[in-house]
Short mmCIF file of C-alpha atoms and ligand atoms in Angstrom, two decimals:
data_model
loop_
_atom_site.label_atom_id
_atom_site.label_comp_id
_atom_site.label_asym_id
_atom_site.label_seq_id
_atom_site.Cartn_x
_atom_site.Cartn_y
_atom_site.Cartn_z
CA MET A 866 5.75 -79.75 28.02
CA THR A 867 3.09 -77.29 26.81
CA THR A 868 2.98 -75.29 23.62
CA ASN A 869 2.77 -72.11 25.75
CA ASP A 870 6.20 -72.73 27.19
CA SER A 871 8.25 -69.79 25.83
CA ASN A 872 11.08 -72.07 24.72
CA ARG A 873 8.85 -74.56 22.95
CA VAL A 874 9.35 -74.54 19.17
CA LEU A 875 6.43 -75.84 17.10
CA ILE A 876 7.34 -78.15 14.25
CA PHE A 877 5.23 -77.47 11.15
CA ASP A 878 5.80 -80.20 8.61
CA THR A 879 5.17 -79.41 4.95
CA THR A 880 6.39 -82.68 3.39
CA LEU A 881 2.94 -83.28 1.90
CA ARG A 882 2.73 -79.78 0.39
CA ASP A 883 6.10 -78.10 -0.28
CA GLY A 884 7.79 -81.53 -0.22
CA GLU A 885 5.41 -82.84 -2.84
CA GLN A 886 6.44 -79.91 -5.04
CA SER A 887 9.86 -81.63 -5.48
CA PRO A 888 10.39 -82.88 -9.01
CA GLY A 889 9.28 -86.50 -9.05
CA ALA A 890 7.67 -86.65 -5.61
CA ALA A 891 4.08 -87.39 -6.64
CA MET A 892 2.08 -89.23 -3.98
CA ASN A 893 -1.32 -90.85 -4.17
CA LEU A 894 -4.05 -90.63 -1.54
CA ASP A 895 -3.06 -93.75 0.41
CA GLU A 896 0.58 -92.73 0.44
CA LYS A 897 -0.28 -89.27 1.76
CA ILE A 898 -2.41 -90.75 4.51
CA ARG A 899 0.40 -93.11 5.48
CA ILE A 900 2.87 -90.23 5.70
CA ALA A 901 0.41 -88.09 7.68
CA GLU A 902 -0.03 -90.93 10.19
CA ALA A 903 3.74 -91.29 10.50
CA LEU A 904 4.09 -87.54 11.04
CA GLU A 905 1.49 -87.63 13.78
CA GLU A 906 3.36 -90.50 15.45
CA LEU A 907 6.57 -88.51 15.07
CA GLY A 908 4.88 -85.77 17.10
CA VAL A 909 4.77 -82.89 14.61
CA ASP A 910 2.56 -80.04 15.78
CA VAL A 911 1.16 -79.04 12.38
CA ILE A 912 0.82 -81.11 9.22
CA GLU A 913 0.44 -79.04 6.06
CA ALA A 914 -1.48 -81.67 4.13
CA GLY A 915 -1.68 -79.90 0.78
CA PHE A 916 -2.98 -76.97 -1.23
CA ALA A 917 -6.72 -77.60 -1.40
CA ILE A 918 -7.55 -75.61 -4.52
CA SER A 919 -4.61 -76.89 -6.57
CA SER A 920 -6.24 -80.18 -7.59
CA ARG A 921 -9.03 -82.58 -6.74
CA GLY A 922 -6.34 -85.01 -5.54
CA ASP A 923 -4.93 -82.48 -3.08
CA PHE A 924 -8.38 -81.57 -1.79
CA ASP A 925 -9.34 -85.22 -1.24
CA ALA A 926 -6.03 -86.00 0.46
CA ILE A 927 -6.36 -83.07 2.90
CA HIS A 928 -9.95 -84.06 3.65
CA ALA A 929 -9.03 -87.71 4.26
CA ILE A 930 -6.09 -86.72 6.47
CA ALA A 931 -8.30 -84.27 8.39
CA LYS A 932 -10.66 -87.15 9.19
CA ARG A 933 -7.92 -89.38 10.61
CA ILE A 934 -5.43 -87.18 12.37
CA LYS A 935 -6.29 -86.40 15.98
CA ASN A 936 -3.22 -85.01 17.70
CA SER A 937 -1.56 -82.78 15.09
CA THR A 938 -3.20 -79.71 13.59
CA VAL A 939 -4.13 -80.29 9.93
CA CYS A 940 -3.52 -77.35 7.65
CA SER A 941 -4.21 -76.41 4.03
CA LEU A 942 -2.39 -73.76 2.06
CA SER A 943 -4.35 -71.11 0.15
CA ARG A 944 -3.63 -67.98 -1.81
CA SER A 945 -5.42 -64.80 -0.77
CA ALA A 946 -8.44 -65.28 -3.08
CA ARG A 947 -11.67 -66.14 -1.29
CA ALA A 948 -12.27 -69.22 -3.47
CA ASP A 949 -8.89 -70.58 -2.33
CA ILE A 950 -9.71 -69.93 1.30
CA ASP A 951 -13.15 -71.56 0.91
CA ALA A 952 -11.52 -74.68 -0.57
CA ALA A 953 -8.96 -74.81 2.26
CA ALA A 954 -11.68 -74.40 4.93
CA GLU A 955 -13.82 -77.13 3.35
CA ALA A 956 -10.91 -79.56 3.02
CA ILE A 957 -9.83 -79.28 6.68
CA LYS A 958 -13.37 -79.25 8.08
CA PRO A 959 -13.34 -82.76 9.63
CA ALA A 960 -10.10 -82.13 11.55
CA LYS A 961 -10.11 -81.98 15.34
CA ARG A 962 -7.48 -79.23 15.12
CA ARG A 963 -7.36 -77.23 11.89
CA ARG A 964 -5.55 -74.31 10.37
CA ILE A 965 -5.78 -72.22 7.19
CA HIS A 966 -2.44 -71.03 5.88
CA THR A 967 -2.90 -68.12 3.50
CA PHE A 968 -0.09 -66.34 1.68
CA ILE A 969 0.67 -63.55 -0.72
CA ALA A 970 3.96 -62.32 -2.14
CA THR A 971 5.31 -59.07 -0.70
CA SER A 972 8.68 -58.48 -2.38
CA PRO A 973 8.84 -55.69 -5.00
CA LEU A 974 9.76 -58.19 -7.72
CA HIS A 975 6.96 -60.66 -6.98
CA MET A 976 4.31 -57.95 -6.51
CA LYS A 977 5.19 -56.25 -9.80
CA VAL A 978 6.03 -59.15 -12.09
CA LYS A 979 4.04 -62.08 -10.71
CA LEU A 980 1.01 -60.55 -9.04
CA ARG A 981 0.89 -57.30 -11.07
CA MET A 982 -0.40 -55.59 -7.95
CA THR A 983 0.67 -52.39 -6.20
CA PRO A 984 1.88 -52.58 -2.58
CA ASP A 985 -1.40 -50.96 -1.47
CA GLU A 986 -3.43 -53.59 -3.29
CA VAL A 987 -1.36 -56.33 -1.64
CA TYR A 988 -1.86 -54.65 1.75
CA ASP A 989 -5.65 -54.69 1.21
CA ALA A 990 -5.52 -58.33 0.08
CA VAL A 991 -3.69 -59.29 3.28
CA ILE A 992 -6.41 -57.77 5.43
CA ASP A 993 -9.22 -59.22 3.33
CA SER A 994 -7.75 -62.75 3.15
CA VAL A 995 -6.82 -63.04 6.81
CA SER A 996 -10.09 -61.64 8.11
CA TYR A 997 -12.08 -63.83 5.71
CA ALA A 998 -10.08 -66.92 6.75
CA ARG A 999 -10.68 -66.06 10.42
CA LYS A 1000 -14.42 -66.21 9.82
CA LEU A 1001 -14.00 -69.82 8.71
CA CYS A 1002 -11.29 -71.02 11.09
CA ASP A 1003 -9.93 -69.82 14.45
CA ASP A 1004 -6.37 -70.77 13.64
CA VAL A 1005 -5.00 -68.73 10.72
CA GLU A 1006 -1.41 -68.49 9.57
CA TRP A 1007 -0.30 -65.80 7.17
CA SER A 1008 2.87 -65.89 5.05
CA CYS A 1009 4.61 -63.09 3.20
CA GLU A 1010 6.02 -65.01 0.25
CA ASP A 1011 9.58 -63.91 -0.64
CA GLY A 1012 9.65 -62.24 2.79
CA THR A 1013 13.43 -62.06 2.94
CA ARG A 1014 13.55 -59.91 -0.21
CA THR A 1015 10.72 -57.63 0.94
CA ASP A 1016 11.21 -53.95 1.76
CA ARG A 1017 11.47 -53.80 5.56
CA ASP A 1018 9.09 -50.88 6.09
CA PHE A 1019 6.47 -52.57 3.94
CA LEU A 1020 7.08 -55.88 5.71
CA CYS A 1021 6.38 -54.26 9.11
CA ARG A 1022 3.22 -52.69 7.68
CA VAL A 1023 1.79 -55.95 6.30
CA VAL A 1024 2.78 -58.06 9.31
CA GLU A 1025 1.02 -55.60 11.63
CA ALA A 1026 -2.07 -55.65 9.38
CA ALA A 1027 -2.14 -59.47 9.21
CA ILE A 1028 -1.98 -59.76 13.00
CA LYS A 1029 -4.68 -57.11 13.43
CA ALA A 1030 -6.87 -59.04 10.96
CA GLY A 1031 -6.50 -62.17 13.09
CA ALA A 1032 -3.41 -64.13 12.07
CA GLY A 1033 -2.16 -66.14 15.05
CA THR A 1034 1.01 -67.17 13.21
CA VAL A 1035 3.12 -64.98 10.94
CA ASN A 1036 5.50 -66.89 8.71
CA VAL A 1037 8.42 -65.14 7.02
CA PRO A 1038 9.56 -67.38 4.17
CA ASP A 1039 12.95 -67.32 2.58
CA THR A 1040 11.21 -68.50 -0.56
CA VAL A 1041 14.25 -68.50 -2.81
CA GLY A 1042 16.86 -69.63 -0.26
CA TYR A 1043 18.67 -66.30 -0.50
CA THR A 1044 19.21 -65.18 3.06
CA ILE A 1045 22.11 -65.97 5.42
CA PRO A 1046 21.87 -66.68 9.17
CA SER A 1047 22.99 -63.26 10.48
CA GLU A 1048 20.66 -61.41 8.08
CA TYR A 1049 17.66 -63.61 8.90
CA PHE A 1050 18.37 -63.21 12.63
CA ASP A 1051 18.30 -59.42 12.12
CA LEU A 1052 15.08 -59.60 10.12
CA ILE A 1053 13.21 -61.52 12.82
CA THR A 1054 14.69 -59.24 15.51
CA MET A 1055 13.60 -56.19 13.51
CA LEU A 1056 10.01 -57.49 13.31
CA LYS A 1057 10.00 -58.13 17.05
CA ASN A 1058 11.25 -54.60 17.73
CA ARG A 1059 9.22 -52.63 15.23
CA VAL A 1060 5.80 -54.29 14.81
CA PRO A 1061 3.65 -52.95 17.67
CA ASN A 1062 1.31 -55.98 17.98
CA ILE A 1063 3.98 -58.66 17.34
CA ASP A 1064 3.43 -60.23 20.77
CA LYS A 1065 -0.08 -61.29 19.62
CA ALA A 1066 1.34 -63.73 17.05
CA ARG A 1067 3.82 -66.58 16.84
CA LEU A 1068 6.66 -65.91 14.41
CA SER A 1069 7.52 -68.73 12.04
CA THR A 1070 10.40 -69.59 9.69
CA HIS A 1071 10.19 -71.31 6.30
CA CYS A 1072 13.58 -71.69 4.64
CA HIS A 1073 14.57 -73.09 1.28
CA ASN A 1074 17.97 -74.65 0.76
CA ASP A 1075 19.29 -73.06 -2.44
CA LEU A 1076 22.55 -72.06 -0.74
CA GLY A 1077 22.58 -75.02 1.65
CA LEU A 1078 21.65 -72.69 4.54
CA ALA A 1079 18.03 -73.65 5.22
CA VAL A 1080 18.69 -75.35 8.57
CA ALA A 1081 21.23 -72.73 9.73
CA ASN A 1082 18.81 -69.93 8.78
CA SER A 1083 15.92 -71.63 10.59
CA LEU A 1084 17.99 -71.99 13.77
CA ALA A 1085 19.07 -68.34 13.54
CA ALA A 1086 15.41 -67.33 13.36
CA VAL A 1087 14.65 -69.44 16.44
CA ALA A 1088 17.50 -67.73 18.30
CA ALA A 1089 15.92 -64.39 17.32
CA GLY A 1090 12.51 -65.39 18.66
CA ALA A 1091 10.69 -67.46 16.02
CA ARG A 1092 8.77 -70.27 17.72
CA GLN A 1093 7.60 -72.28 14.73
CA VAL A 1094 9.85 -73.95 12.15
CA GLU A 1095 8.48 -75.10 8.81
CA CYS A 1096 10.38 -78.05 7.41
CA THR A 1097 10.14 -81.35 5.56
CA ILE A 1098 11.31 -84.91 6.13
CA ASN A 1099 14.67 -85.50 4.39
CA GLY A 1100 14.59 -81.81 3.40
CA ILE A 1101 12.61 -82.54 0.23
CA GLY A 1102 10.91 -79.61 -1.50
CA GLU A 1103 11.03 -77.14 -4.38
CA ARG A 1104 14.42 -76.96 -6.15
CA ALA A 1105 17.13 -77.65 -3.51
CA GLY A 1106 14.43 -78.42 -0.96
CA ASN A 1107 13.31 -77.11 2.42
CA ALA A 1108 14.95 -77.15 5.84
CA ALA A 1109 15.22 -80.80 6.96
CA LEU A 1110 13.03 -81.60 9.97
CA GLU A 1111 15.42 -84.24 11.32
CA GLU A 1112 18.40 -81.86 11.22
CA ILE A 1113 16.58 -79.05 13.01
CA VAL A 1114 15.16 -81.30 15.67
CA MET A 1115 18.42 -83.15 16.35
CA ALA A 1116 20.43 -79.90 16.36
CA LEU A 1117 18.07 -78.51 19.00
CA ARG A 1118 18.19 -81.73 21.00
CA THR A 1119 21.95 -82.27 20.76
CA ARG A 1120 22.97 -78.65 21.39
CA ARG A 1121 20.48 -77.76 24.11
CA ASP A 1122 23.41 -76.20 25.95
CA ALA A 1123 23.69 -73.52 23.24
CA MET A 1124 20.04 -73.46 22.10
CA PRO A 1125 17.70 -73.93 25.05
CA TYR A 1126 14.63 -74.78 22.96
CA ARG A 1127 12.42 -77.84 22.90
CA THR A 1128 10.25 -79.55 20.31
CA GLY A 1129 7.59 -82.21 20.81
CA ILE A 1130 9.23 -84.63 18.36
CA ASN A 1131 9.68 -88.31 19.28
CA THR A 1132 13.14 -88.48 17.77
CA GLU A 1133 13.21 -92.30 17.90
CA ASN A 1134 10.71 -92.22 15.00
CA ILE A 1135 12.97 -90.16 12.73
CA THR A 1136 14.67 -92.99 10.80
CA LYS A 1137 11.43 -94.83 10.19
CA THR A 1138 9.66 -91.69 8.93
CA SER A 1139 12.61 -90.77 6.74
CA ARG A 1140 12.61 -94.22 5.15
CA LEU A 1141 8.88 -94.10 4.58
CA VAL A 1142 9.09 -90.73 2.82
CA ALA A 1143 12.05 -91.89 0.71
CA ALA A 1144 10.21 -95.07 -0.28
CA ILE A 1145 6.96 -93.32 -1.12
CA THR A 1146 8.42 -90.37 -3.01
CA GLY A 1147 11.16 -92.40 -4.69
CA MET A 1148 13.61 -89.73 -3.55
CA ALA A 1149 16.56 -91.65 -2.12
CA VAL A 1150 18.51 -90.12 0.75
CA GLN A 1151 22.18 -89.48 -0.03
CA ASN A 1152 24.56 -91.67 1.98
CA ASN A 1153 26.27 -88.77 3.75
CA LYS A 1154 23.03 -86.91 4.61
CA ALA A 1155 23.07 -85.71 8.24
CA ILE A 1156 21.00 -87.80 10.70
CA VAL A 1157 19.32 -90.16 8.20
CA GLY A 1158 22.00 -90.96 5.60
CA ALA A 1159 23.29 -94.54 5.48
CA ASN A 1160 26.72 -93.33 6.66
CA ALA A 1161 25.51 -90.91 9.33
CA PHE A 1162 26.49 -93.33 12.11
CA ALA A 1163 29.11 -95.40 10.24
CA HIS A 1164 32.77 -95.17 11.23
CA GLU A 1165 35.23 -96.08 8.53
CA SER A 1166 38.72 -95.06 9.59
CA GLY A 1167 40.64 -97.29 11.97
CA ILE A 1168 41.31 -94.46 14.41
CA HIS A 1169 37.60 -93.60 14.56
CA GLN A 1170 36.55 -97.25 14.95
CA ASP A 1171 39.05 -97.70 17.75
CA GLY A 1172 37.77 -94.57 19.50
CA VAL A 1173 34.11 -95.57 19.17
CA LEU A 1174 34.80 -99.06 20.51
CA LYS A 1175 36.49 -97.53 23.57
CA ASN A 1176 33.78 -94.96 24.08
CA ALA A 1177 31.12 -94.05 21.47
CA ALA A 1178 31.16 -90.39 22.58
CA THR A 1179 34.64 -89.98 21.03
CA TYR A 1180 33.15 -89.67 17.56
CA GLU A 1181 29.36 -89.79 18.11
CA ILE A 1182 27.57 -86.65 19.25
CA MET A 1183 24.22 -88.44 19.37
CA THR A 1184 23.36 -92.11 19.68
CA PRO A 1185 21.97 -94.12 16.76
CA GLU A 1186 19.14 -95.20 19.08
CA SER A 1187 18.09 -91.57 19.62
CA VAL A 1188 17.00 -91.42 15.96
CA GLY A 1189 15.58 -94.93 15.95
CA LEU A 1190 18.46 -96.87 14.44
CA SER A 1191 18.66 -100.31 15.96
CA GLN A 1192 22.02 -101.62 17.20
CA SER A 1193 21.67 -105.21 16.06
CA LYS A 1194 23.21 -105.82 12.68
CA ILE A 1195 22.56 -109.42 11.62
CA VAL A 1196 18.94 -110.14 12.30
CA LEU A 1197 17.10 -112.92 10.59
CA GLY A 1198 18.06 -115.94 8.52
CA LYS A 1199 16.64 -118.69 6.38
CA LEU A 1200 15.06 -120.53 9.28
CA SER A 1201 13.36 -117.54 10.90
CA GLY A 1202 9.59 -117.81 11.21
CA LYS A 1203 6.80 -115.33 10.60
CA HIS A 1204 6.57 -114.38 14.25
CA ALA A 1205 10.25 -113.40 14.44
CA PHE A 1206 9.88 -111.58 11.13
CA ARG A 1207 6.89 -109.56 12.37
CA THR A 1208 8.61 -108.80 15.68
CA LYS A 1209 11.74 -107.58 13.90
CA LEU A 1210 9.69 -105.37 11.60
CA GLU A 1211 7.90 -103.90 14.60
CA GLU A 1212 11.27 -103.23 16.18
CA LEU A 1213 12.22 -101.36 13.01
CA GLY A 1214 8.99 -99.40 13.30
CA TYR A 1215 6.81 -101.12 10.68
CA ASP A 1216 3.36 -102.44 11.38
CA LEU A 1217 2.19 -104.06 8.14
CA GLY A 1218 -1.36 -105.25 7.56
CA ASP A 1219 -1.94 -109.02 7.27
CA ASN A 1220 -1.76 -109.17 3.46
CA ALA A 1221 1.27 -106.95 3.17
CA LEU A 1222 2.96 -108.96 5.93
CA LYS A 1223 2.24 -112.22 4.11
CA ASP A 1224 3.72 -110.86 0.86
CA ALA A 1225 6.71 -109.35 2.65
CA PHE A 1226 7.36 -112.63 4.46
CA ARG A 1227 7.27 -114.54 1.18
CA ARG A 1228 9.79 -112.15 -0.30
CA PHE A 1229 11.92 -112.39 2.83
CA LYS A 1230 12.05 -116.19 2.41
CA ASP A 1231 13.03 -115.77 -1.26
CA LEU A 1232 15.73 -113.36 -0.21
CA ALA A 1233 17.00 -115.65 2.55
CA ASP A 1234 17.37 -118.39 -0.05
CA LYS A 1235 19.68 -116.17 -2.10
CA LYS A 1236 21.51 -114.27 0.61
CA ARG A 1237 23.16 -115.76 3.69
CA ASP A 1238 22.97 -112.81 6.11
CA ILE A 1239 19.87 -110.66 6.27
CA PHE A 1240 20.65 -107.21 7.69
CA ASP A 1241 18.25 -104.52 8.92
CA GLU A 1242 18.94 -102.63 5.69
CA ASP A 1243 17.78 -105.64 3.65
CA LEU A 1244 14.53 -105.83 5.58
CA LEU A 1245 13.94 -102.11 5.22
CA ALA A 1246 14.53 -102.27 1.45
CA LEU A 1247 12.18 -105.22 1.22
CA VAL A 1248 9.41 -103.54 3.20
CA ASP A 1249 9.81 -100.25 1.33
CA ASP A 1250 9.34 -102.22 -1.89
CA GLU A 1251 6.26 -103.88 -0.42
CA ILE A 1252 4.78 -100.50 0.55
CA GLN A 1253 5.38 -99.14 -2.94
CA THR A 1254 3.83 -102.01 -4.83
CA GLU A 1255 0.70 -102.36 -2.71
CA ASN A 1256 -1.57 -100.20 -4.88
CA GLU A 1257 0.14 -100.39 -8.23
CA ARG A 1258 -1.75 -100.99 -11.48
CA ILE A 1259 1.31 -102.50 -13.14
CA ARG A 1260 3.09 -105.21 -11.17
CA PHE A 1261 6.29 -107.07 -11.76
CA VAL A 1262 5.80 -110.84 -12.12
CA ALA A 1263 8.99 -112.39 -13.56
CA LEU A 1264 12.08 -111.63 -15.60
CA GLU A 1265 14.65 -113.72 -17.42
CA VAL A 1266 17.55 -112.14 -19.27
CA VAL A 1267 20.25 -113.20 -21.66
CA CYS A 1268 23.28 -110.99 -21.23
CA GLY A 1269 27.05 -111.02 -21.68
CA SER A 1270 29.57 -109.93 -24.29
CA ARG A 1271 28.32 -111.97 -27.25
CA GLY A 1272 24.83 -110.50 -27.53
CA PRO A 1273 22.16 -109.89 -28.50
CA GLN A 1274 20.98 -109.13 -24.97
CA LYS A 1275 17.40 -110.26 -24.46
CA ALA A 1276 14.75 -109.86 -21.78
CA ASP A 1277 11.75 -112.14 -21.31
CA LEU A 1278 9.36 -110.23 -19.06
CA GLU A 1279 6.02 -110.91 -17.40
CA LEU A 1280 3.99 -108.05 -15.96
CA SER A 1281 0.51 -107.99 -14.49
CA ILE A 1282 -1.39 -104.99 -15.89
CA ASP A 1283 -4.69 -104.22 -14.21
CA GLY A 1284 -4.79 -107.81 -13.02
CA VAL A 1285 -4.02 -109.44 -16.38
CA VAL A 1286 -0.64 -111.15 -16.76
CA LYS A 1287 1.14 -110.33 -20.03
CA ARG A 1288 4.45 -111.58 -21.39
CA THR A 1289 6.90 -110.48 -24.06
CA THR A 1290 10.51 -110.79 -25.19
CA ALA A 1291 12.58 -107.78 -26.26
CA THR A 1292 16.17 -107.09 -27.20
CA GLY A 1293 18.24 -104.02 -26.36
CA ASP A 1294 21.57 -102.38 -26.04
CA GLY A 1295 22.47 -104.31 -22.89
CA PRO A 1296 20.16 -106.25 -20.55
CA VAL A 1297 18.76 -103.17 -18.77
CA ASP A 1298 17.79 -101.61 -22.08
CA ALA A 1299 16.23 -104.93 -23.16
CA ALA A 1300 14.20 -105.13 -19.93
CA PHE A 1301 13.01 -101.53 -20.30
CA ASN A 1302 12.10 -102.16 -23.96
CA ALA A 1303 10.05 -105.13 -22.82
CA ILE A 1304 8.17 -102.89 -20.36
CA LYS A 1305 7.48 -100.44 -23.20
CA ALA A 1306 6.19 -103.26 -25.38
CA LEU A 1307 3.81 -104.47 -22.66
CA TYR A 1308 2.71 -101.00 -21.59
CA PRO A 1309 3.35 -98.53 -24.43
CA HIS A 1310 4.22 -95.01 -23.24
CA VAL A 1311 6.26 -92.02 -24.32
CA ALA A 1312 7.95 -91.15 -21.02
CA ARG A 1313 11.70 -90.61 -21.26
CA LEU A 1314 14.28 -92.09 -18.92
CA LYS A 1315 16.09 -89.23 -17.12
CA LEU A 1316 18.00 -91.07 -14.39
CA PHE A 1317 19.14 -94.61 -13.73
CA GLN A 1318 21.03 -95.09 -10.47
CA VAL A 1319 22.18 -98.25 -8.68
CA ASN A 1320 23.19 -98.51 -5.01
CA ALA A 1321 24.17 -101.54 -2.96
CA VAL A 1322 22.03 -101.74 0.19
CA THR A 1323 24.72 -103.60 2.16
CA GLU A 1324 28.22 -104.94 1.58
CA GLY A 1325 29.23 -108.09 -0.32
CA THR A 1326 28.51 -109.53 -3.76
CA ASP A 1327 25.19 -110.93 -2.55
CA ALA A 1328 24.03 -107.45 -1.47
CA GLN A 1329 20.64 -106.23 -2.63
CA ALA A 1330 20.77 -103.58 -5.34
CA GLU A 1331 18.51 -100.57 -4.81
CA VAL A 1332 17.76 -98.91 -8.13
CA THR A 1333 16.24 -95.48 -8.74
CA VAL A 1334 14.65 -94.68 -12.09
CA ARG A 1335 13.42 -91.21 -13.06
CA LEU A 1336 10.92 -90.79 -15.91
CA GLU A 1337 9.66 -87.63 -17.54
CA GLU A 1338 6.52 -87.10 -19.60
CA ASP A 1339 5.00 -83.74 -20.63
CA GLY A 1340 6.98 -81.84 -18.00
CA ARG A 1341 5.96 -84.28 -15.25
CA THR A 1342 8.82 -86.04 -13.45
CA VAL A 1343 8.52 -89.14 -11.30
CA ASN A 1344 11.01 -91.30 -9.41
CA GLY A 1345 10.64 -95.03 -8.85
CA GLN A 1346 12.64 -97.42 -6.70
CA GLY A 1347 13.15 -101.17 -6.65
CA ALA A 1348 15.34 -103.53 -4.64
CA ASP A 1349 16.52 -107.08 -5.28
CA THR A 1350 19.66 -109.19 -5.09
CA ASP A 1351 19.43 -109.28 -8.90
CA THR A 1352 20.26 -105.81 -10.22
CA LEU A 1353 18.17 -106.33 -13.36
CA VAL A 1354 15.11 -107.34 -11.37
CA ALA A 1355 15.65 -104.28 -9.13
CA ALA A 1356 15.94 -102.07 -12.22
CA THR A 1357 12.75 -103.50 -13.75
CA ARG A 1358 10.86 -103.07 -10.47
CA ALA A 1359 12.11 -99.47 -10.22
CA TYR A 1360 10.96 -98.69 -13.77
CA VAL A 1361 7.55 -100.26 -13.14
CA ASN A 1362 7.26 -98.29 -9.90
CA ALA A 1363 8.05 -95.03 -11.71
CA LEU A 1364 5.50 -95.85 -14.40
CA ASN A 1365 2.82 -96.39 -11.75
CA ARG A 1366 3.63 -92.99 -10.28
CA LEU A 1367 3.28 -91.44 -13.69
CA LEU A 1368 -0.20 -92.90 -13.99
CA VAL A 1369 -1.11 -91.28 -10.66
CA LYS A 1370 0.31 -87.96 -11.85
CA ARG A 1371 -1.56 -88.13 -15.15
CA GLU A 1372 -4.83 -88.36 -13.24
CA LYS A 1373 -4.10 -85.13 -11.37
CA LYS A 1374 -5.60 -81.97 -12.82
CA ALA A 1375 -3.07 -79.28 -13.73
CA PRO A 1376 -2.21 -77.44 -10.50
CA GLU A 1377 -3.77 -74.09 -11.42
CA ALA A 1378 -2.94 -72.48 -8.13
CA LEU A 1379 0.74 -73.30 -8.36
CA ARG A 1380 1.02 -71.36 -11.59
CA ALA A 1381 -0.53 -68.19 -10.21
O1 KIV B 1045 8.43 -70.90 0.00
C1 KIV B 1045 7.38 -70.27 0.22
O2 KIV B 1045 7.34 -69.04 0.21
C2 KIV B 1045 6.18 -71.05 0.45
C3 KIV B 1045 4.98 -70.28 0.93
C4 KIV B 1045 3.77 -70.63 0.14
C5 KIV B 1045 4.81 -70.45 2.40
O3 KIV B 1045 6.18 -72.25 0.34
ZN1 ZN B 1046 8.27 -73.02 0.39
#
């Protein structure tokens, strides 16, 4: 399959840029590199690694990713100012394949209120930014922000100018998730019919999910002739998120009869990548989420179970294996050795380094002591936890609680903070409150708890609890996750994980560019 094939759709992943703009989804350098490597393995064509001028952290992450990634194109976003474009060009410099993605808003509302520019000034800025970017990089993408609410005559004018100035890709974002499939189809068709040099560029879609139509709109654009789709893993992104990569790719693969387009995605890597992004961002995937939700391949009703047992095609339009879900349910037990543990993790798509493997194996043994059957889901929760805690400044050591109806509820907590183990006892309104008060006593902070959510990873009373905690401080939001057979330990781990993310976020300079 070549990218020149007229039915080949390029997958442009923006998990590390638009996805990171989700409330709570802060990622540190190592985490971004890990996701970029997973995206490359997944087979995405373009990785938008960040917005170089927005912060030192973004710049460094793009630069580090550009050094490592060999097969995917590495891209940085930039506004139309030359300083932005310079920063983007510098950040992607080490990449084997690189792209600058420059954008400016073109809708009447955005031009007037946000940019305070006239349409003619915006037109000039398009030409200046694209031609300047082309001097620094051969591969330039241009986006008309709020494209779906842009006057059509003006849109044709700026798209033609951007292509003439050297843009090889023209992206038409539905920035506010406002369009509907038939309208977006017409918009792309209109550009193909009216812009004289449109055949010199690849048309691209970038849809937000405010009305739950991001995937449907993206597919409509493909049917109209777009050959690049911008999307994120698990659909994370600003507000209601972006079009979900896994949904677009599996829709194209499953309904090739109706949509004869191909992507270069190794779909067997989808589940693993989804889990990695959920673990790193702390943004849990809802159970009924298409393709990657815990229930996506589960059959509950007797009639459905009977049908699937007779022939899976009765109620399954794609196989679990096609997205990398393994068939085997019960995997390891108390007597399993390290070799079997490593092999099973590899089967699930995880290749941990020696130290992480040692730690994960120790925790697996602890878990096997408490829980009779160890399912794939247990191992995944355990490894996700391991991945999260690897670089944390604050680490969970031990917890003992006194709880029950008599009170007072008490938590005796040990944390390691920057390598020093500290211990305290605190009371609270219930054991969770007591544990969280103990964290506050050991590491004073003013962040407020915005969400506390508990899920059982598997069935049964010995199931592991997976807890999500959301904290907010000075307008910054972070999510943390923790898993354990003891719900209070899981909750404490989740809080500590969120706190570590907050520390990462505090270090980041205010994202100037995002406010412009
Ligand atoms: O949604 C949007 O318009 C964007 C652009 C910067 C491409 O994310
Ligand atoms: Zn966007």
